[in-house]
Amino acid sequence: MKKVGILGLGKYIPEKILTNADLEKMVDTSDEWITTRTGIKERHIAAQNEATSDLAAKAAKEALKAASLKAAELDLIIVATVTPDMPFPSTATIVQAKLGAKNAFCFDISAACAGYIYGITIAQQFIARGTCKNALVIGAETLSRITDWQDRNTCVLFGDGAGAAVLGESKGQGILSAYLGSDGTKTALLHMPGGGSLNPATAQTVKDRLHYIKMEGSELFKIAVTSMADAALMALKSAGLKCADVNWIIPHQANLRIINAVAKRLGFVNAQVYLNIEKYGNMSSACVAIALCEAAEQGKIKKGDIVLLDAFGGGLVWGALIIKW
Ligand code: ACO
């Protein structure tokens, strides 16, 4: 088995910013409520002519540049998203065309906020076994397209963005372990009921607002804390490491209170938690991807550091990855 590492990272955040003050004019909410309950101050919204594949391709170009690779050198493209351009074809194939990555095979995965961690774990298997040399994994979302802008319970939470990683064989450093989990008995806590085979789009499904995110926030909150903490412990255990060995935690950025509760539960003493929730809100699969890219770009993560990626989302799904930088 080959050792697999990250060769390059990239990100793309749409230009338009929607602040808490803007939301105060749209629904019955306040900057004070959003800030204290979630830690979010603003989020970015894709332009009307930007689809998820556009955000993904821009992040991917940055990652390829950072890895000093050409698009034609990619063997595999995985896009993790709950907001694909359309049900089919996959957004990954659309990104392939936009990049000119003609030698890659491509597919999407649906693992909500844990999608980037699922995607990296899948790509790792192909590279470790020698099936692929270079893989591109992208977490990309335009959640603004499935956000109900009349529902204050959810519309204050989400934003748009994309983050990408090029993976390949590495010497010494790289992915040490991964842990993935799912619970399909709780799908109703977070889902978009309309638009699939169960409730195909009709005038009635539109009228019933079924094409928007539905979420039971407070129930999810508790499960998010335990699942993220458990996933971290499982991944650390299979890497033969302890919490005290971790230098950086790159958590899913759904809620600052969830992140703080996970860190407290694990009793991290040395680890630093990378946060950007204030600027972007919850971008589902793009959160960990963008946070990891930013932490690396800002020089926060140093060579030899142990980095923990940790996420939880609709499905329910959760996952953690341990990377030696
Ligand atoms: N502004 C003002 N008041 C609000 C707002 C708002 N935007 N939203 C809700 N409220 C009110 C509610 O109506 C409720 O009022 P009531 O007590 O009179 O009924 C009160 O605030 C408290 O509501 P809760 O839902 O209990 O608030 P909570 O503290 O749980 O925070 C939140 C809500 C932020 C959604 C939180 O529960 C959360 O972050 N949950 C986890 C989300 C998550 O992790 N999702 C999974 C990942 S996302 C993905 O996969 C795409």
JSON list of C-alpha atoms in Angstrom, two decimals, residues 68-294:
[
{"chain": "A", "resi": 68, "resn": "SER", "atom": "CA", "xyz": [2.17, 21.86, -9.78]},
{"chain": "A", "resi": 69, "resn": "LEU", "atom": "CA", "xyz": [0.05, 19.41, -11.77]},
{"chain": "A", "resi": 70, "resn": "LYS", "atom": "CA", "xyz": [-1.78, 19.74, -15.07]},
{"chain": "A", "resi": 71, "resn": "ALA", "atom": "CA", "xyz": [-5.46, 18.78, -15.28]},
{"chain": "A", "resi": 72, "resn": "ALA", "atom": "CA", "xyz": [-4.59, 15.99, -17.74]},
{"chain": "A", "resi": 73, "resn": "GLU", "atom": "CA", "xyz": [-2.48, 14.34, -15.02]},
{"chain": "A", "resi": 74, "resn": "LEU", "atom": "CA", "xyz": [-5.57, 13.65, -12.88]},
{"chain": "A", "resi": 75, "resn": "ASP", "atom": "CA", "xyz": [-6.87, 10.05, -12.85]},
{"chain": "A", "resi": 76, "resn": "LEU", "atom": "CA", "xyz": [-9.87, 10.65, -10.61]},
{"chain": "A", "resi": 77, "resn": "ILE", "atom": "CA", "xyz": [-12.23, 13.53, -9.72]},
{"chain": "A", "resi": 78, "resn": "ILE", "atom": "CA", "xyz": [-14.66, 13.25, -6.82]},
{"chain": "A", "resi": 79, "resn": "VAL", "atom": "CA", "xyz": [-17.10, 16.06, -6.05]},
{"chain": "A", "resi": 80, "resn": "ALA", "atom": "CA", "xyz": [-18.82, 15.92, -2.66]},
{"chain": "A", "resi": 81, "resn": "THR", "atom": "CA", "xyz": [-22.00, 17.99, -2.78]},
{"chain": "A", "resi": 82, "resn": "VAL", "atom": "CA", "xyz": [-25.67, 18.13, -1.80]},
{"chain": "A", "resi": 83, "resn": "THR", "atom": "CA", "xyz": [-26.23, 20.89, -4.36]},
{"chain": "A", "resi": 84, "resn": "PRO", "atom": "CA", "xyz": [-25.14, 19.34, -7.68]},
{"chain": "A", "resi": 85, "resn": "ASP", "atom": "CA", "xyz": [-25.67, 21.36, -10.87]},
{"chain": "A", "resi": 86, "resn": "MET", "atom": "CA", "xyz": [-28.47, 18.87, -11.68]},
{"chain": "A", "resi": 87, "resn": "PRO", "atom": "CA", "xyz": [-29.46, 15.31, -10.60]},
{"chain": "A", "resi": 88, "resn": "PHE", "atom": "CA", "xyz": [-27.38, 13.90, -13.45]},
{"chain": "A", "resi": 89, "resn": "PRO", "atom": "CA", "xyz": [-24.84, 13.97, -14.95]},
{"chain": "A", "resi": 90, "resn": "SER", "atom": "CA", "xyz": [-22.52, 14.20, -11.97]},
{"chain": "A", "resi": 91, "resn": "THR", "atom": "CA", "xyz": [-21.06, 17.59, -11.13]},
{"chain": "A", "resi": 92, "resn": "ALA", "atom": "CA", "xyz": [-17.67, 15.86, -11.19]},
{"chain": "A", "resi": 93, "resn": "THR", "atom": "CA", "xyz": [-17.98, 15.20, -14.94]},
{"chain": "A", "resi": 94, "resn": "ILE", "atom": "CA", "xyz": [-19.03, 18.83, -15.53]},
{"chain": "A", "resi": 95, "resn": "VAL", "atom": "CA", "xyz": [-15.96, 19.94, -13.56]},
{"chain": "A", "resi": 96, "resn": "GLN", "atom": "CA", "xyz": [-13.84, 17.52, -15.60]},
{"chain": "A", "resi": 97, "resn": "ALA", "atom": "CA", "xyz": [-14.89, 19.29, -18.80]},
{"chain": "A", "resi": 98, "resn": "LYS", "atom": "CA", "xyz": [-14.29, 22.73, -17.28]},
{"chain": "A", "resi": 99, "resn": "LEU", "atom": "CA", "xyz": [-10.75, 21.70, -16.26]},
{"chain": "A", "resi": 100, "resn": "GLY", "atom": "CA", "xyz": [-9.92, 19.68, -19.39]},
{"chain": "A", "resi": 101, "resn": "ALA", "atom": "CA", "xyz": [-9.06, 16.68, -17.17]},
{"chain": "A", "resi": 102, "resn": "LYS", "atom": "CA", "xyz": [-9.61, 14.23, -20.01]},
{"chain": "A", "resi": 103, "resn": "ASN", "atom": "CA", "xyz": [-7.83, 11.26, -18.39]},
{"chain": "A", "resi": 104, "resn": "ALA", "atom": "CA", "xyz": [-9.88, 11.19, -15.17]},
{"chain": "A", "resi": 105, "resn": "PHE", "atom": "CA", "xyz": [-12.88, 9.06, -14.21]},
{"chain": "A", "resi": 106, "resn": "CYS", "atom": "CA", "xyz": [-15.37, 11.10, -12.24]},
{"chain": "A", "resi": 107, "resn": "PHE", "atom": "CA", "xyz": [-18.25, 10.75, -9.80]},
{"chain": "A", "resi": 108, "resn": "ASP", "atom": "CA", "xyz": [-20.14, 12.64, -7.08]},
{"chain": "A", "resi": 109, "resn": "ILE", "atom": "CA", "xyz": [-20.75, 11.56, -3.53]},
{"chain": "A", "resi": 110, "resn": "SER", "atom": "CA", "xyz": [-23.62, 12.58, -1.28]},
{"chain": "A", "resi": 111, "resn": "ALA", "atom": "CA", "xyz": [-22.38, 12.72, 2.29]},
{"chain": "A", "resi": 112, "resn": "ALA", "atom": "CA", "xyz": [-23.51, 16.24, 3.20]},
{"chain": "A", "resi": 113, "resn": "CYS", "atom": "CA", "xyz": [-21.15, 18.07, 5.55]},
{"chain": "A", "resi": 114, "resn": "ALA", "atom": "CA", "xyz": [-18.88, 15.03, 5.91]},
{"chain": "A", "resi": 115, "resn": "GLY", "atom": "CA", "xyz": [-18.56, 14.76, 2.10]},
{"chain": "A", "resi": 116, "resn": "TYR", "atom": "CA", "xyz": [-15.02, 16.11, 1.83]},
{"chain": "A", "resi": 117, "resn": "ILE", "atom": "CA", "xyz": [-13.77, 13.66, 4.47]},
{"chain": "A", "resi": 118, "resn": "TYR", "atom": "CA", "xyz": [-15.65, 10.80, 2.76]},
{"chain": "A", "resi": 119, "resn": "GLY", "atom": "CA", "xyz": [-14.21, 11.89, -0.61]},
{"chain": "A", "resi": 120, "resn": "ILE", "atom": "CA", "xyz": [-10.61, 12.02, 0.60]},
{"chain": "A", "resi": 121, "resn": "THR", "atom": "CA", "xyz": [-11.01, 8.61, 2.25]},
{"chain": "A", "resi": 122, "resn": "ILE", "atom": "CA", "xyz": [-12.35, 7.10, -1.00]},
{"chain": "A", "resi": 123, "resn": "ALA", "atom": "CA", "xyz": [-9.63, 8.70, -3.15]},
{"chain": "A", "resi": 124, "resn": "GLN", "atom": "CA", "xyz": [-7.00, 7.47, -0.70]},
{"chain": "A", "resi": 125, "resn": "GLN", "atom": "CA", "xyz": [-8.02, 3.84, -1.37]},
{"chain": "A", "resi": 126, "resn": "PHE", "atom": "CA", "xyz": [-7.53, 4.21, -5.13]},
{"chain": "A", "resi": 127, "resn": "ILE", "atom": "CA", "xyz": [-4.10, 5.80, -4.73]},
{"chain": "A", "resi": 128, "resn": "ALA", "atom": "CA", "xyz": [-2.92, 3.50, -1.94]},
{"chain": "A", "resi": 129, "resn": "ARG", "atom": "CA", "xyz": [-3.70, 0.44, -4.11]},
{"chain": "A", "resi": 130, "resn": "GLY", "atom": "CA", "xyz": [-2.02, 1.94, -7.16]},
{"chain": "A", "resi": 131, "resn": "THR", "atom": "CA", "xyz": [-5.25, 2.20, -9.23]},
{"chain": "A", "resi": 132, "resn": "CYS", "atom": "CA", "xyz": [-4.76, 5.99, -9.49]},
{"chain": "A", "resi": 133, "resn": "LYS", "atom": "CA", "xyz": [-1.74, 8.26, -9.26]},
{"chain": "A", "resi": 134, "resn": "ASN", "atom": "CA", "xyz": [-3.37, 11.67, -8.76]},
{"chain": "A", "resi": 135, "resn": "ALA", "atom": "CA", "xyz": [-6.89, 12.39, -7.50]},
{"chain": "A", "resi": 136, "resn": "LEU", "atom": "CA", "xyz": [-8.84, 15.61, -7.07]},
{"chain": "A", "resi": 137, "resn": "VAL", "atom": "CA", "xyz": [-11.39, 15.82, -4.25]},
{"chain": "A", "resi": 138, "resn": "ILE", "atom": "CA", "xyz": [-13.70, 18.83, -4.09]},
{"chain": "A", "resi": 139, "resn": "GLY", "atom": "CA", "xyz": [-16.27, 19.90, -1.51]},
{"chain": "A", "resi": 140, "resn": "ALA", "atom": "CA", "xyz": [-18.52, 22.41, -3.28]},
{"chain": "A", "resi": 141, "resn": "GLU", "atom": "CA", "xyz": [-21.92, 23.84, -2.41]},
{"chain": "A", "resi": 142, "resn": "THR", "atom": "CA", "xyz": [-24.42, 26.47, -3.46]},
{"chain": "A", "resi": 143, "resn": "LEU", "atom": "CA", "xyz": [-26.65, 25.98, -0.42]},
{"chain": "A", "resi": 144, "resn": "SER", "atom": "CA", "xyz": [-28.24, 29.38, -1.09]},
{"chain": "A", "resi": 145, "resn": "ARG", "atom": "CA", "xyz": [-30.20, 27.63, -3.90]},
{"chain": "A", "resi": 146, "resn": "ILE", "atom": "CA", "xyz": [-31.93, 25.22, -1.47]},
{"chain": "A", "resi": 147, "resn": "THR", "atom": "CA", "xyz": [-32.24, 27.61, 1.47]},
{"chain": "A", "resi": 148, "resn": "ASP", "atom": "CA", "xyz": [-35.75, 28.76, 2.40]},
{"chain": "A", "resi": 149, "resn": "TRP", "atom": "CA", "xyz": [-35.21, 32.51, 2.74]},
{"chain": "A", "resi": 150, "resn": "GLN", "atom": "CA", "xyz": [-38.51, 32.76, 4.63]},
{"chain": "A", "resi": 151, "resn": "ASP", "atom": "CA", "xyz": [-37.46, 30.28, 7.37]},
{"chain": "A", "resi": 152, "resn": "ARG", "atom": "CA", "xyz": [-35.45, 32.01, 10.09]},
{"chain": "A", "resi": 153, "resn": "ASN", "atom": "CA", "xyz": [-34.59, 28.64, 11.67]},
{"chain": "A", "resi": 154, "resn": "THR", "atom": "CA", "xyz": [-32.37, 27.73, 8.73]},
{"chain": "A", "resi": 155, "resn": "CYS", "atom": "CA", "xyz": [-31.70, 30.71, 6.44]},
{"chain": "A", "resi": 156, "resn": "VAL", "atom": "CA", "xyz": [-29.28, 32.37, 8.86]},
{"chain": "A", "resi": 157, "resn": "LEU", "atom": "CA", "xyz": [-27.01, 29.31, 8.87]},
{"chain": "A", "resi": 158, "resn": "PHE", "atom": "CA", "xyz": [-25.89, 28.54, 5.32]},
{"chain": "A", "resi": 159, "resn": "GLY", "atom": "CA", "xyz": [-23.49, 29.91, 2.70]},
{"chain": "A", "resi": 160, "resn": "ASP", "atom": "CA", "xyz": [-21.80, 29.01, -0.60]},
{"chain": "A", "resi": 161, "resn": "GLY", "atom": "CA", "xyz": [-18.19, 28.03, -1.37]},
{"chain": "A", "resi": 162, "resn": "ALA", "atom": "CA", "xyz": [-15.80, 25.36, -2.60]},
{"chain": "A", "resi": 163, "resn": "GLY", "atom": "CA", "xyz": [-12.54, 23.80, -1.45]},
{"chain": "A", "resi": 164, "resn": "ALA", "atom": "CA", "xyz": [-10.35, 21.29, -3.25]},
{"chain": "A", "resi": 165, "resn": "ALA", "atom": "CA", "xyz": [-7.43, 18.96, -2.58]},
{"chain": "A", "resi": 166, "resn": "VAL", "atom": "CA", "xyz": [-5.12, 17.15, -4.98]},
{"chain": "A", "resi": 167, "resn": "LEU", "atom": "CA", "xyz": [-4.01, 13.83, -3.50]},
{"chain": "A", "resi": 168, "resn": "GLY", "atom": "CA", "xyz": [-1.12, 11.66, -4.55]},
{"chain": "A", "resi": 169, "resn": "GLU", "atom": "CA", "xyz": [1.62, 9.41, -3.29]},
{"chain": "A", "resi": 170, "resn": "SER", "atom": "CA", "xyz": [3.66, 11.01, -0.52]},
{"chain": "A", "resi": 171, "resn": "LYS", "atom": "CA", "xyz": [6.89, 10.30, 1.25]},
{"chain": "A", "resi": 172, "resn": "GLY", "atom": "CA", "xyz": [6.76, 10.25, 5.04]},
{"chain": "A", "resi": 173, "resn": "GLN", "atom": "CA", "xyz": [3.81, 12.50, 5.73]},
{"chain": "A", "resi": 174, "resn": "GLY", "atom": "CA", "xyz": [0.17, 11.97, 4.70]},
{"chain": "A", "resi": 175, "resn": "ILE", "atom": "CA", "xyz": [-3.11, 10.39, 5.78]},
{"chain": "A", "resi": 176, "resn": "LEU", "atom": "CA", "xyz": [-2.63, 8.24, 8.88]},
{"chain": "A", "resi": 177, "resn": "SER", "atom": "CA", "xyz": [-6.21, 7.06, 9.45]},
{"chain": "A", "resi": 178, "resn": "ALA", "atom": "CA", "xyz": [-9.87, 7.72, 8.79]},
{"chain": "A", "resi": 179, "resn": "TYR", "atom": "CA", "xyz": [-13.14, 6.88, 10.48]},
{"chain": "A", "resi": 180, "resn": "LEU", "atom": "CA", "xyz": [-16.55, 7.16, 8.77]},
{"chain": "A", "resi": 181, "resn": "GLY", "atom": "CA", "xyz": [-20.01, 6.53, 10.22]},
{"chain": "A", "resi": 182, "resn": "SER", "atom": "CA", "xyz": [-23.68, 6.84, 9.23]},
{"chain": "A", "resi": 183, "resn": "ASP", "atom": "CA", "xyz": [-27.14, 6.50, 10.79]},
{"chain": "A", "resi": 184, "resn": "GLY", "atom": "CA", "xyz": [-29.95, 6.22, 8.24]},
{"chain": "A", "resi": 185, "resn": "THR", "atom": "CA", "xyz": [-32.68, 6.05, 10.87]},
{"chain": "A", "resi": 186, "resn": "LYS", "atom": "CA", "xyz": [-32.55, 9.81, 11.42]},
{"chain": "A", "resi": 187, "resn": "THR", "atom": "CA", "xyz": [-32.80, 11.13, 7.85]},
{"chain": "A", "resi": 188, "resn": "ALA", "atom": "CA", "xyz": [-35.82, 13.28, 8.77]},
{"chain": "A", "resi": 189, "resn": "LEU", "atom": "CA", "xyz": [-33.70, 15.49, 11.04]},
{"chain": "A", "resi": 190, "resn": "LEU", "atom": "CA", "xyz": [-31.99, 17.10, 8.05]},
{"chain": "A", "resi": 191, "resn": "HIS", "atom": "CA", "xyz": [-33.15, 16.69, 4.47]},
{"chain": "A", "resi": 192, "resn": "MET", "atom": "CA", "xyz": [-34.57, 18.28, 1.34]},
{"chain": "A", "resi": 193, "resn": "PRO", "atom": "CA", "xyz": [-37.75, 16.31, 0.63]},
{"chain": "A", "resi": 194, "resn": "GLY", "atom": "CA", "xyz": [-38.55, 17.55, -2.90]},
{"chain": "A", "resi": 195, "resn": "GLY", "atom": "CA", "xyz": [-37.00, 17.00, -6.30]},
{"chain": "A", "resi": 196, "resn": "GLY", "atom": "CA", "xyz": [-36.09, 13.30, -6.13]},
{"chain": "A", "resi": 197, "resn": "SER", "atom": "CA", "xyz": [-38.01, 10.11, -7.00]},
{"chain": "A", "resi": 198, "resn": "LEU", "atom": "CA", "xyz": [-40.03, 10.27, -3.77]},
{"chain": "A", "resi": 199, "resn": "ASN", "atom": "CA", "xyz": [-41.45, 13.73, -4.38]},
{"chain": "A", "resi": 200, "resn": "PRO", "atom": "CA", "xyz": [-40.72, 14.71, -7.99]},
{"chain": "A", "resi": 201, "resn": "ALA", "atom": "CA", "xyz": [-41.08, 18.41, -8.70]},
{"chain": "A", "resi": 202, "resn": "THR", "atom": "CA", "xyz": [-44.69, 19.50, -9.23]},
{"chain": "A", "resi": 203, "resn": "ALA", "atom": "CA", "xyz": [-46.51, 22.77, -8.71]},
{"chain": "A", "resi": 204, "resn": "GLN", "atom": "CA", "xyz": [-47.68, 21.30, -5.37]},
{"chain": "A", "resi": 205, "resn": "THR", "atom": "CA", "xyz": [-44.17, 20.41, -4.12]},
{"chain": "A", "resi": 206, "resn": "VAL", "atom": "CA", "xyz": [-43.07, 23.95, -4.94]},
{"chain": "A", "resi": 207, "resn": "LYS", "atom": "CA", "xyz": [-46.14, 25.38, -3.16]},
{"chain": "A", "resi": 208, "resn": "ASP", "atom": "CA", "xyz": [-45.40, 23.13, -0.14]},
{"chain": "A", "resi": 209, "resn": "ARG", "atom": "CA", "xyz": [-41.79, 24.43, -0.10]},
{"chain": "A", "resi": 210, "resn": "LEU", "atom": "CA", "xyz": [-40.38, 20.90, -0.34]},
{"chain": "A", "resi": 211, "resn": "HIS", "atom": "CA", "xyz": [-37.36, 22.00, -2.38]},
{"chain": "A", "resi": 212, "resn": "TYR", "atom": "CA", "xyz": [-35.69, 23.59, 0.63]},
{"chain": "A", "resi": 213, "resn": "ILE", "atom": "CA", "xyz": [-33.55, 22.35, 3.52]},
{"chain": "A", "resi": 214, "resn": "LYS", "atom": "CA", "xyz": [-35.63, 21.11, 6.48]},
{"chain": "A", "resi": 215, "resn": "MET", "atom": "CA", "xyz": [-33.75, 20.80, 9.75]},
{"chain": "A", "resi": 216, "resn": "GLU", "atom": "CA", "xyz": [-34.42, 19.89, 13.39]},
{"chain": "A", "resi": 217, "resn": "GLY", "atom": "CA", "xyz": [-31.55, 21.99, 14.74]},
{"chain": "A", "resi": 218, "resn": "SER", "atom": "CA", "xyz": [-31.60, 21.35, 18.47]},
{"chain": "A", "resi": 219, "resn": "GLU", "atom": "CA", "xyz": [-31.90, 17.54, 18.06]},
{"chain": "A", "resi": 220, "resn": "LEU", "atom": "CA", "xyz": [-29.01, 17.55, 15.56]},
{"chain": "A", "resi": 221, "resn": "PHE", "atom": "CA", "xyz": [-26.92, 19.69, 17.86]},
{"chain": "A", "resi": 222, "resn": "LYS", "atom": "CA", "xyz": [-26.61, 16.93, 20.51]},
{"chain": "A", "resi": 223, "resn": "ILE", "atom": "CA", "xyz": [-25.90, 14.19, 17.96]},
{"chain": "A", "resi": 224, "resn": "ALA", "atom": "CA", "xyz": [-23.32, 16.37, 16.19]},
{"chain": "A", "resi": 225, "resn": "VAL", "atom": "CA", "xyz": [-21.32, 16.81, 19.41]},
{"chain": "A", "resi": 226, "resn": "THR", "atom": "CA", "xyz": [-21.22, 13.10, 20.31]},
{"chain": "A", "resi": 227, "resn": "SER", "atom": "CA", "xyz": [-20.67, 11.89, 16.72]},
{"chain": "A", "resi": 228, "resn": "MET", "atom": "CA", "xyz": [-17.81, 14.31, 16.01]},
{"chain": "A", "resi": 229, "resn": "ALA", "atom": "CA", "xyz": [-16.14, 13.52, 19.34]},
{"chain": "A", "resi": 230, "resn": "ASP", "atom": "CA", "xyz": [-16.52, 9.74, 18.81]},
{"chain": "A", "resi": 231, "resn": "ALA", "atom": "CA", "xyz": [-15.27, 9.92, 15.21]},
{"chain": "A", "resi": 232, "resn": "ALA", "atom": "CA", "xyz": [-12.18, 11.85, 16.34]},
{"chain": "A", "resi": 233, "resn": "LEU", "atom": "CA", "xyz": [-11.41, 9.27, 19.02]},
{"chain": "A", "resi": 234, "resn": "MET", "atom": "CA", "xyz": [-11.87, 6.34, 16.62]},
{"chain": "A", "resi": 235, "resn": "ALA", "atom": "CA", "xyz": [-9.61, 7.91, 13.98]},
{"chain": "A", "resi": 236, "resn": "LEU", "atom": "CA", "xyz": [-6.97, 8.77, 16.58]},
{"chain": "A", "resi": 237, "resn": "LYS", "atom": "CA", "xyz": [-7.10, 5.23, 17.98]},
{"chain": "A", "resi": 238, "resn": "SER", "atom": "CA", "xyz": [-6.50, 3.63, 14.59]},
{"chain": "A", "resi": 239, "resn": "ALA", "atom": "CA", "xyz": [-3.57, 6.02, 14.00]},
{"chain": "A", "resi": 240, "resn": "GLY", "atom": "CA", "xyz": [-2.14, 5.00, 17.39]},
{"chain": "A", "resi": 241, "resn": "LEU", "atom": "CA", "xyz": [-2.40, 8.60, 18.64]},
{"chain": "A", "resi": 242, "resn": "LYS", "atom": "CA", "xyz": [-3.97, 10.45, 21.58]},
{"chain": "A", "resi": 243, "resn": "CYS", "atom": "CA", "xyz": [-5.79, 13.79, 21.77]},
{"chain": "A", "resi": 244, "resn": "ALA", "atom": "CA", "xyz": [-2.61, 15.32, 23.21]},
{"chain": "A", "resi": 245, "resn": "ASP", "atom": "CA", "xyz": [-0.77, 14.52, 19.93]},
{"chain": "A", "resi": 246, "resn": "VAL", "atom": "CA", "xyz": [-3.09, 16.70, 17.81]},
{"chain": "A", "resi": 247, "resn": "ASN", "atom": "CA", "xyz": [-1.77, 20.14, 16.74]},
{"chain": "A", "resi": 248, "resn": "TRP", "atom": "CA", "xyz": [-4.70, 21.42, 14.66]},
{"chain": "A", "resi": 249, "resn": "ILE", "atom": "CA", "xyz": [-8.40, 20.56, 14.54]},
{"chain": "A", "resi": 250, "resn": "ILE", "atom": "CA", "xyz": [-10.20, 21.53, 11.33]},
{"chain": "A", "resi": 251, "resn": "PRO", "atom": "CA", "xyz": [-13.86, 21.01, 12.26]},
{"chain": "A", "resi": 252, "resn": "HIS", "atom": "CA", "xyz": [-17.04, 21.31, 10.24]},
{"chain": "A", "resi": 253, "resn": "GLN", "atom": "CA", "xyz": [-18.27, 24.87, 10.83]},
{"chain": "A", "resi": 254, "resn": "ALA", "atom": "CA", "xyz": [-22.00, 24.43, 11.52]},
{"chain": "A", "resi": 255, "resn": "ASN", "atom": "CA", "xyz": [-22.12, 26.11, 14.91]},
{"chain": "A", "resi": 256, "resn": "LEU", "atom": "CA", "xyz": [-19.42, 27.58, 17.15]},
{"chain": "A", "resi": 257, "resn": "ARG", "atom": "CA", "xyz": [-21.11, 26.07, 20.20]},
{"chain": "A", "resi": 258, "resn": "ILE", "atom": "CA", "xyz": [-20.90, 22.57, 18.64]},
{"chain": "A", "resi": 259, "resn": "ILE", "atom": "CA", "xyz": [-17.19, 23.07, 17.87]},
{"chain": "A", "resi": 260, "resn": "ASN", "atom": "CA", "xyz": [-16.46, 24.28, 21.43]},
{"chain": "A", "resi": 261, "resn": "ALA", "atom": "CA", "xyz": [-18.43, 21.38, 22.94]},
{"chain": "A", "resi": 262, "resn": "VAL", "atom": "CA", "xyz": [-16.51, 18.81, 20.84]},
{"chain": "A", "resi": 263, "resn": "ALA", "atom": "CA", "xyz": [-13.13, 20.34, 21.80]},
{"chain": "A", "resi": 264, "resn": "LYS", "atom": "CA", "xyz": [-14.13, 20.38, 25.47]},
{"chain": "A", "resi": 265, "resn": "ARG", "atom": "CA", "xyz": [-15.43, 16.80, 25.38]},
{"chain": "A", "resi": 266, "resn": "LEU", "atom": "CA", "xyz": [-12.14, 15.58, 23.91]},
{"chain": "A", "resi": 267, "resn": "GLY", "atom": "CA", "xyz": [-10.13, 17.65, 26.40]},
{"chain": "A", "resi": 268, "resn": "PHE", "atom": "CA", "xyz": [-7.76, 18.96, 23.77]},
{"chain": "A", "resi": 269, "resn": "VAL", "atom": "CA", "xyz": [-4.93, 20.68, 25.56]},
{"chain": "A", "resi": 270, "resn": "ASN", "atom": "CA", "xyz": [-2.34, 21.34, 22.88]},
{"chain": "A", "resi": 271, "resn": "ALA", "atom": "CA", "xyz": [-4.58, 21.45, 19.85]},
{"chain": "A", "resi": 272, "resn": "GLN", "atom": "CA", "xyz": [-5.69, 24.64, 18.21]},
{"chain": "A", "resi": 273, "resn": "VAL", "atom": "CA", "xyz": [-9.07, 24.84, 16.52]},
{"chain": "A", "resi": 274, "resn": "TYR", "atom": "CA", "xyz": [-9.22, 26.55, 13.13]},
{"chain": "A", "resi": 275, "resn": "LEU", "atom": "CA", "xyz": [-12.34, 28.71, 12.87]},
{"chain": "A", "resi": 276, "resn": "ASN", "atom": "CA", "xyz": [-13.82, 30.64, 9.96]},
{"chain": "A", "resi": 277, "resn": "ILE", "atom": "CA", "xyz": [-17.54, 30.22, 10.74]},
{"chain": "A", "resi": 278, "resn": "GLU", "atom": "CA", "xyz": [-17.85, 33.95, 11.43]},
{"chain": "A", "resi": 279, "resn": "LYS", "atom": "CA", "xyz": [-17.08, 34.77, 7.75]},
{"chain": "A", "resi": 280, "resn": "TYR", "atom": "CA", "xyz": [-18.75, 31.92, 5.88]},
{"chain": "A", "resi": 281, "resn": "GLY", "atom": "CA", "xyz": [-21.38, 30.08, 7.96]},
{"chain": "A", "resi": 282, "resn": "ASN", "atom": "CA", "xyz": [-22.19, 26.45, 7.16]},
{"chain": "A", "resi": 283, "resn": "MET", "atom": "CA", "xyz": [-21.15, 25.53, 3.60]},
{"chain": "A", "resi": 284, "resn": "SER", "atom": "CA", "xyz": [-21.71, 21.78, 4.11]},
{"chain": "A", "resi": 285, "resn": "SER", "atom": "CA", "xyz": [-19.00, 19.76, 2.28]},
{"chain": "A", "resi": 286, "resn": "ALA", "atom": "CA", "xyz": [-17.02, 22.94, 1.51]},
{"chain": "A", "resi": 287, "resn": "CYS", "atom": "CA", "xyz": [-16.48, 23.89, 5.18]},
{"chain": "A", "resi": 288, "resn": "VAL", "atom": "CA", "xyz": [-13.64, 21.54, 6.11]},
{"chain": "A", "resi": 289, "resn": "ALA", "atom": "CA", "xyz": [-12.17, 21.88, 2.60]},
{"chain": "A", "resi": 290, "resn": "ILE", "atom": "CA", "xyz": [-11.94, 25.67, 2.80]},
{"chain": "A", "resi": 291, "resn": "ALA", "atom": "CA", "xyz": [-10.86, 25.72, 6.45]},
{"chain": "A", "resi": 292, "resn": "LEU", "atom": "CA", "xyz": [-7.99, 23.30, 5.75]},
{"chain": "A", "resi": 293, "resn": "CYS", "atom": "CA", "xyz": [-6.91, 25.34, 2.73]},
{"chain": "A", "resi": 294, "resn": "GLU", "atom": "CA", "xyz": [-6.95, 28.59, 4.72]}
]
